[in-house]
Every structure is written in structure tokens, then in C-alpha cells.
Amino acid sequence: MSVPSDPSPQEPRHIRDGWGEETQAWLEDARTELEARADRFELRAELEEHRNISWGEDAIRSLRQNRLAGVAVRVWWGDGEGFASTHDPTRPAIKSTVRSAMEIAEQAARREAAGFGCPPRPATTLRYEPEIEQDPVAAPVDDVLAQLERAEASALEVDPDLYVRCGLGAWRRRVAYVDSQGASADTTTALATLLVMAVDRSGSTPAETGESMAGERGLEHFEIGGGPEALGAQVARMANEAATAKPAPVGRQRVLCDNELSGVLAHESFGHLAEYDLVASRWSRLAGHRGERFASPDVSVVDAPRVPGAPRSGVHIPVDEEGVEGRAVRMLDRGELTEWMHLRGSAVAEGDEPTGNGRAMHARHRPIVRMRNTYFEPGDLSKEEALEELGDGVYLLGARGGAPASDGSFMFTALRGYRVEGGEIQHPLRSTSISGNIFDFLSAVEGLTQEFEVVTSNFGGCGKWGQSYLAVGTGGPHVLVGSALVGGEGV
Amino acid sequence: MARAQKGVEQAERQGADEAEVLLWDERKVQATKAGSLGSLEEAHVPGTAARLLVEGRLAHGVSTGTRPEDIQHAIQAALQAVQRAPRTAPFDRFPSPLGTLPGPTTIHPALAEPSHDRLVAVTDTLAAAAESSSDVRFYTAEVASYRSCFALANTSGLSTWDRHARESASIEARCGPQGGTQKSAKRITHGIEPTDVSADLEAMSEAAVDLARGATKARTLDRPVDQVILEPAAATQLLHQVASSFAGRAADQKRSRFAGRIGQAVAAEELTLRDLPRGRPGCRHQRVDDEGVPTTNRSLVEDGILQGYVYDWTSAQELGREPTGNGLRGLSDRYRSQPGSRVANLCVDPGTWSLEEMVEAADRAVLVRGGMLGSFVMDRVRGDFSTVSTLAYYVEGGRIQEPLTSTTVAGNLFEGLLNIKAVGREPVTFPKGTSTALWVEGITCAT
């Protein structure tokens, strides 16, 4: 396996230097052994660098710089598939990993427990590096601290009594992929988040809130749209408001979901059910329903490898961990279930073009179907029109977590909200859950706004089959829903 | 341990006044079967973490791997970070050896070297019971075996190691007519010996199928209900949201609802919570914490009264307290996070009620079976939470009535602790402790 020369000088040395000559030789040995023993194989070597800095009360609270290196081996022998990995890129560990993968594949062949196989593919060569000026992982710490300091100062200018923490999370990841069919990929992806959190301790019970901006970006991108100052001030105002927020009403409500919440809706309510590994195992209720109508013609749900924007954007996954170049997937096209998200093998089995959804979070994980940037396509309402059409209900904003169940039930959380009466905002609401069943929910969508934003974060992400938390992008327009179950305290 | 000790010496030579090096090694084997799809995979995750003190500045560096060059990378990362750290380290040395430690944690030989064949046999047994039922539309059977060990050394002369292993097995089944209402139910077991997990696999699988089958004729609630009976899986989810409130620093900074409340009632007198890192029950046992401070079994809440907080070494020095052996890193990829004040093995003292007795005594309640969905909405500071149960049942007049459609369960957790009416008498083991069934008033359930 070869390492391209002369990557960006700002790149962390670990990734810039790539795999040492010795490690490359061991990887070549592994490749040779796999060619001799396996029917087909994939060999993946990864280097990652992470940086996390927390700032508060005029001081660094924590500063952490991590590196990860790993090797993943995926093998097909007969009808069996084996996967093994190590984060110890030494000769004995790599050899042991190859051996384990072969043993597992042989056992799987005897057990007749199949995967999606490894169908023929073209011998593509793919490369990608992000265009970033000031890489947050490698930039001087002083430059990062300056931005965090500015965010904190701005928050405290709004309310000096707040407890404020500002943080940067960033990673840069290089994946070199080769397989037995001549395909190869060498891709570097990156993600950085500037986060501000604040606690208002003025009342009898403290209230915590936060906001961030993130994407495939350098420090220069955090200066867009008012910069760290705007973010700090926004969070401070949110914290003060959260201190006066009332519990959300419990029960069925008319709901207007903001961009972030609508994105989690798309991800949780529909996206997971369109992941083909969950369809094939019959976990997904959508299995066998391709081509059927699930929503009005106004509703389309898409998963795409990239959704640019500023100051916030989604993730950028140009190539997945099966060496497949990503493309947009229109899962729900004007209300009709049209496409699945695939692994390479499942796409070929279904007669679909590969989608690039075969993601593995680290070397220790095998690729499974994961989302990238998932969203409802925008509609034609303005936000004001959407509030007016909401009438009496709740306007929910922000999202933190959620989960689907295999029967189509889902639950996700709104960070804050407002009670709305007659289309007019009344008072703020505390964090609450919103839940329902996908098949009811999609039918209840009454409108979508024009304005559109997809967001992501280094702090949190999607969890599936032990690969948590994978960075994903979620977002879209504001979505007006006629009826959804809202959790809270009062009625 | 020798390699960790060499890392410490290396750090001193490179300019650290004080140093601590942790070497971590974790292996996981997981077998899964879902219909015709099956997989078996292995992962190995070694790592190094270095904490350095230089002129009153404390910093942390990590690297994957435990080779000498990986240790050097971690030290270099910490040295780079320490230049920017504030000169506010609350201590001037890492913990010294404290007393005589018991021997390393005992782990079952079958978990020390889990056999692929054994794990595959467990999933196949779980799967077979689900497959034999004609109304099962989908199932996933899974077993995972984890084992880890760590070595820790520092410049105060501490040099120690410990190990850990646990397994879990689960079966999720979905039943219901094609095109009609289908319901899923999951049963999961955890333990530190193979028999904990594989004692009665057929019964576990049948229980999941029965639960899913019985839940398909779901109804809605006419109006919200303000009492909930939680099976242990749901109860432990709620209780673990409280765990961060026992951290001493959070209490000192008034970011905990337990701040200033030692000796006061923070829960109903029926509830006693303990942290039991030594010996059974629960899964998370270790004789020293991740800073080398000996762990201790302690009461956190006794008969509803708050007994104290937990402190890692750093916060203890900062606040002038004794460390409690709760300097723990995050549960996964432990070397990558810094030690913080964490409860290790949160266990509920068994009460006197059976689940059946709770149901019989309830006039109008919701029974939550299994766990609740996904990540909680939880304002950890204020305590407001909401989540969803897909396996909830309406209880009226002391009898379980019909299953319910997706049910929101919401309220304030700290108020809920004070309103616990009953604690179950049969504890169930989870990865981070044990729990029993709980009956709680003042939690709203709605459909």
C-alpha cells in the first residue's frame, strides 16, 4: 500500500507522515497472504487525529490531543464473511488479525450465516483531501483559544453570572483502502465543532443550554456569520430564557419543528428504516414496501454525502469505508418510497447503483449501512406562514438524541420550545420529547418551509450496532406536523 | 507494569515534574444472527494515556497502541498540551500507593479467552427459539464478550494493574400480522460468568416472543397517568441519569441538584443506592480506580438520605477532600478520556415488593416493561426528563389491562426519587450496576 506524497503542511504530522515504511511492508505482507488464502478481501488502514479543548473561567479546563491508528481486514471465503481488526499496527498483531478474519470467514461458511457478499466491482482509484486553511487539529492552540475566549466573553457580556464553557472538538481521519479486485481509495475527511454551553443558576433550579457551529471546516469558517461572539451571545440569551421556561404540555399537539429537529425526524423516523441491512433482516417495517406511498407529494427525504453551508454545515463523506464514491439517495421521493441506502454488496443484490453508505466509524468496526446527511427537502412556506398555520400548538427547536424502534415507533428530543397560540409565540418551554410512529407521522406533515440548513457536531452523533457516536448531518426546513406526541410535565 | 513504569521514567527525562502512565488493552468478540444474516467479529483496542505535571500545569495525552513509540507519542502529546495548560493544577503529585491492595479482579477463564464456537452457539440457541415461532416477523440475537486490563504507574511510586471481563446476550423479536400492528420486545442479560448469560437462553427468547406477541393489540390512554411501575431495565436507565449528580465538583459548583444536601432526604426512604466496585453484584468491579486510588464500597443514598459525594483524585485535592476511589474514565475506549468523578457500579438495595405486588396495589398506573427508547431527554442539572416506552401496559384496579401504543414517560427525576412508592426485591445485573423494579408517583405517562 503506498502513501501519497506531500500532503498539506498543516496536516497533523501523524497523518502527513502516513504509515512508516515498516508498517507499509507489514501491510503488503498481509495483502499477499490474503491474496493467497481468501476468495476476496478488503484491507483498510487508518490514521486519525483528534483534538478537544475546553475553556471556561479564563482558563483551559482540558486539552486533549489523541491519535488513533488501526488496521481492518474483511475476508470472504466461500459464502462466509469474516472481519477482524486491531489498533495495534505491529507485525504480530496484523498477522493475527488476518488469521482471525480468515478463521471467522471459514466458520461463517460452515454456519451458513451469510452477509451481502463481495460482488465484482470496477478497479476504481479515489482520493480526497479537504480544503481547509487553518486545520483545527493542527493549528496553534493559541489560535483556537482566542476564538473560545471571544465566545466566553461575549456570553458573559450578556449575563456575567452565567456558568459558561466553550469547547472545540475536531478530528482529521485518513483511510487507505485496497481490495482484491484492484479498487483503492485514499481519503482524508475532517470535522470541527465550536460549542458554547451555559448554565443559568439564578433560579431555584439551574437551567443548562448550548449551541454550536460545525462542519468540514477550518478556524477561518468559524468567523462567518458573526463569529464566536455571535454564538456566545446567542447561548447566553438562550440560557436566560431557559431559566424561565415552563414544562412542555403532555399529549398530542400540533407541532412546528425547526431545522435541527426536522433533521432528526428525517434521520430517526425514516432514515434508519431505509438502511438496507435493517431492511434485509426484516427489522425495518419498510421491508417489502418499496414503491408504495407513505406521505403526501410534498414530502421527500434525501440522504447525501455532502450538504455545504456556512457557518454551519453537514458532514462530508465523499467515499465510504468500502471504497465506494458517495451519491445522493432519494429514499422518499414526493411521498413514495423509492430507494434504499446500501452496502456495496446489498446494492448489487438489489440491482441498485452503490450509494456510498457503507461507513465504519473506526478501524475496529466493519462497514454497516449508515446515514451521512439526511433531510426533508424544503417546501414553500416562510417561517412566519408556518407559525400562522400552526395556530395553537408548540414550536420545538434543537435536537438531542433519539431512537427508532423496529415497529416504526420513534422518540427524539427537542432542546427547547415555545407555546404558540393563534400563531403567536407565548412563553418558552423546557426540553421535551416528541415521539410517534413513522407511518402516522409522515401522513401528518402539513407543510415545509423554504429556508434550509443541515448541521452536524463532533459532540454526539448516531449510534448503531455498537458504532457510537458516528458524526452525521441532519437538518432541512421547518416542518409543520398536524399531530405528534409531546412529553413534558403538565397538560 | 514494567512498560508503564518505563513510560513514567521517559516522561521525567523529557521534562515532566510528575507523571502518570496508563496502558490499556481491550478485546471484544461479538456474534450476531438476524434471520439469514449473521456475523462474527473481533476487535482489539490497546491504548496509552499520559498525564503530566510541569510547573503546576496538568495535561493529558493519549495514543492508540502500547508499544514504546506509542507511549512516546502520548507523552509528547501531553508535553505539547502542558505548555498551554493553566498553572492551576490542584495537586503537586499523583496518588501514592495507599495501603495493601487485594489481588487483581478475578475473571472467569471462559471470558478471558472467549471461544468463537461458544458465542456462536449462544446466538444460535437464542435465534432458534425465535425462529420456531410462526408469528415472529423479525429477530436479532446477539452476544458480546468484553475483556480488558490496564497497568498504571506514576512518579509517586504507584505501580498496579487490574483486569475486567463481562458478557451480554440479547434477543429482540417482533411479532404481529403482516401489514398490521407489530410490536418488538427485547430481553437482555449481563454478567461476569458464562452462566450469568447463558443460563436459560430458550426461556429468554420465549419471553421476548411472548412479550412482543402480547403487545400487538395496543390501545391509547384516555388521559395521562401519573404513576409508573418500571421493570429493572427501565429503572436502571433512570437511575443512571442521576449518577453524575453525586460528583463532588458538580455539587461544589452548584451544578448538581444534590449540592448542599448531605444528610437530607433526596429520595424516598425505601431507596438505598450504593456504589459497589468490589465484589458482586453488578459488573463493574475494580480494586483501584483509574488513578490508582483503592476503590471502596460505599452508600450514596441510604434510606433516602444523601450520604455524600464521590471524588476523583484531582477534584479531591482541589476541594480539600479525601479521594473516594471514584476517579474513573469513560466506559468505552477508557484510555481516551480523563479520570473524572464517576460512580462505578451503581446498585439498588433490594426492597420488599415483587413486581406482581406492585401491580396488584396500583389503582391506575402504567407498567413499563423492558427498557425505554434511545437516549434520554435529560436536563441533568434540573432533572427534567422525557423518554418513550414501546412496551407499556395500562394497569387498573390492580390488574394489567391492555398494552399501550408508544407511551411518553416524562417528569422530573429528582422529584421522582422522592416519590418512589416501592422498591422491588429481585435485583437484575447491568453493565454498570444492578437495579430492581421501581414504582414511582408523579411521573406522567401519555399516549
mmCIF file of C-alpha atoms in Angstrom, chain B residues 219 229 355-367 393-403:
data_model
loop_
_atom_site.group_PDB
_atom_site.id
_atom_site.type_symbol
_atom_site.label_atom_id
_atom_site.label_comp_id
_atom_site.label_asym_id
_atom_site.label_seq_id
_atom_site.Cartn_x
_atom_site.Cartn_y
_atom_site.Cartn_z
ATOM 1 C CA ARG B 219 -54.632 0.942 22.776
ATOM 2 C CA ILE B 229 -44.064 0.924 37.506
ATOM 3 C CA LEU B 355 -43.435 -6.697 40.570
ATOM 4 C CA GLU B 356 -46.743 -8.554 40.861
ATOM 5 C CA GLU B 357 -47.409 -6.966 44.255
ATOM 6 C CA MET B 358 -46.769 -3.502 42.831
ATOM 7 C CA VAL B 359 -49.274 -4.141 40.070
ATOM 8 C CA GLU B 360 -51.852 -5.527 42.493
ATOM 9 C CA ALA B 361 -51.577 -2.471 44.704
ATOM 10 C CA ALA B 362 -51.829 0.053 41.843
ATOM 11 C CA ASP B 363 -55.186 1.634 41.162
ATOM 12 C CA ARG B 364 -54.201 3.381 37.931
ATOM 13 C CA ALA B 365 -50.649 3.168 36.584
ATOM 14 C CA VAL B 366 -48.527 2.371 33.565
ATOM 15 C CA LEU B 367 -46.224 -0.653 33.674
ATOM 16 C CA TYR B 393 -49.176 -1.622 29.719
ATOM 17 C CA TYR B 394 -52.132 0.042 31.364
ATOM 18 C CA VAL B 395 -52.732 -1.086 34.939
ATOM 19 C CA GLU B 396 -56.092 -0.522 36.552
ATOM 20 C CA GLY B 397 -57.629 -1.895 39.701
ATOM 21 C CA GLY B 398 -54.581 -3.992 40.447
ATOM 22 C CA ARG B 399 -54.553 -5.806 37.115
ATOM 23 C CA ILE B 400 -52.560 -5.439 33.914
ATOM 24 C CA GLN B 401 -55.032 -4.413 31.234
ATOM 25 C CA GLU B 402 -54.151 -3.831 27.607
ATOM 26 C CA PRO B 403 -50.804 -2.973 26.073
#
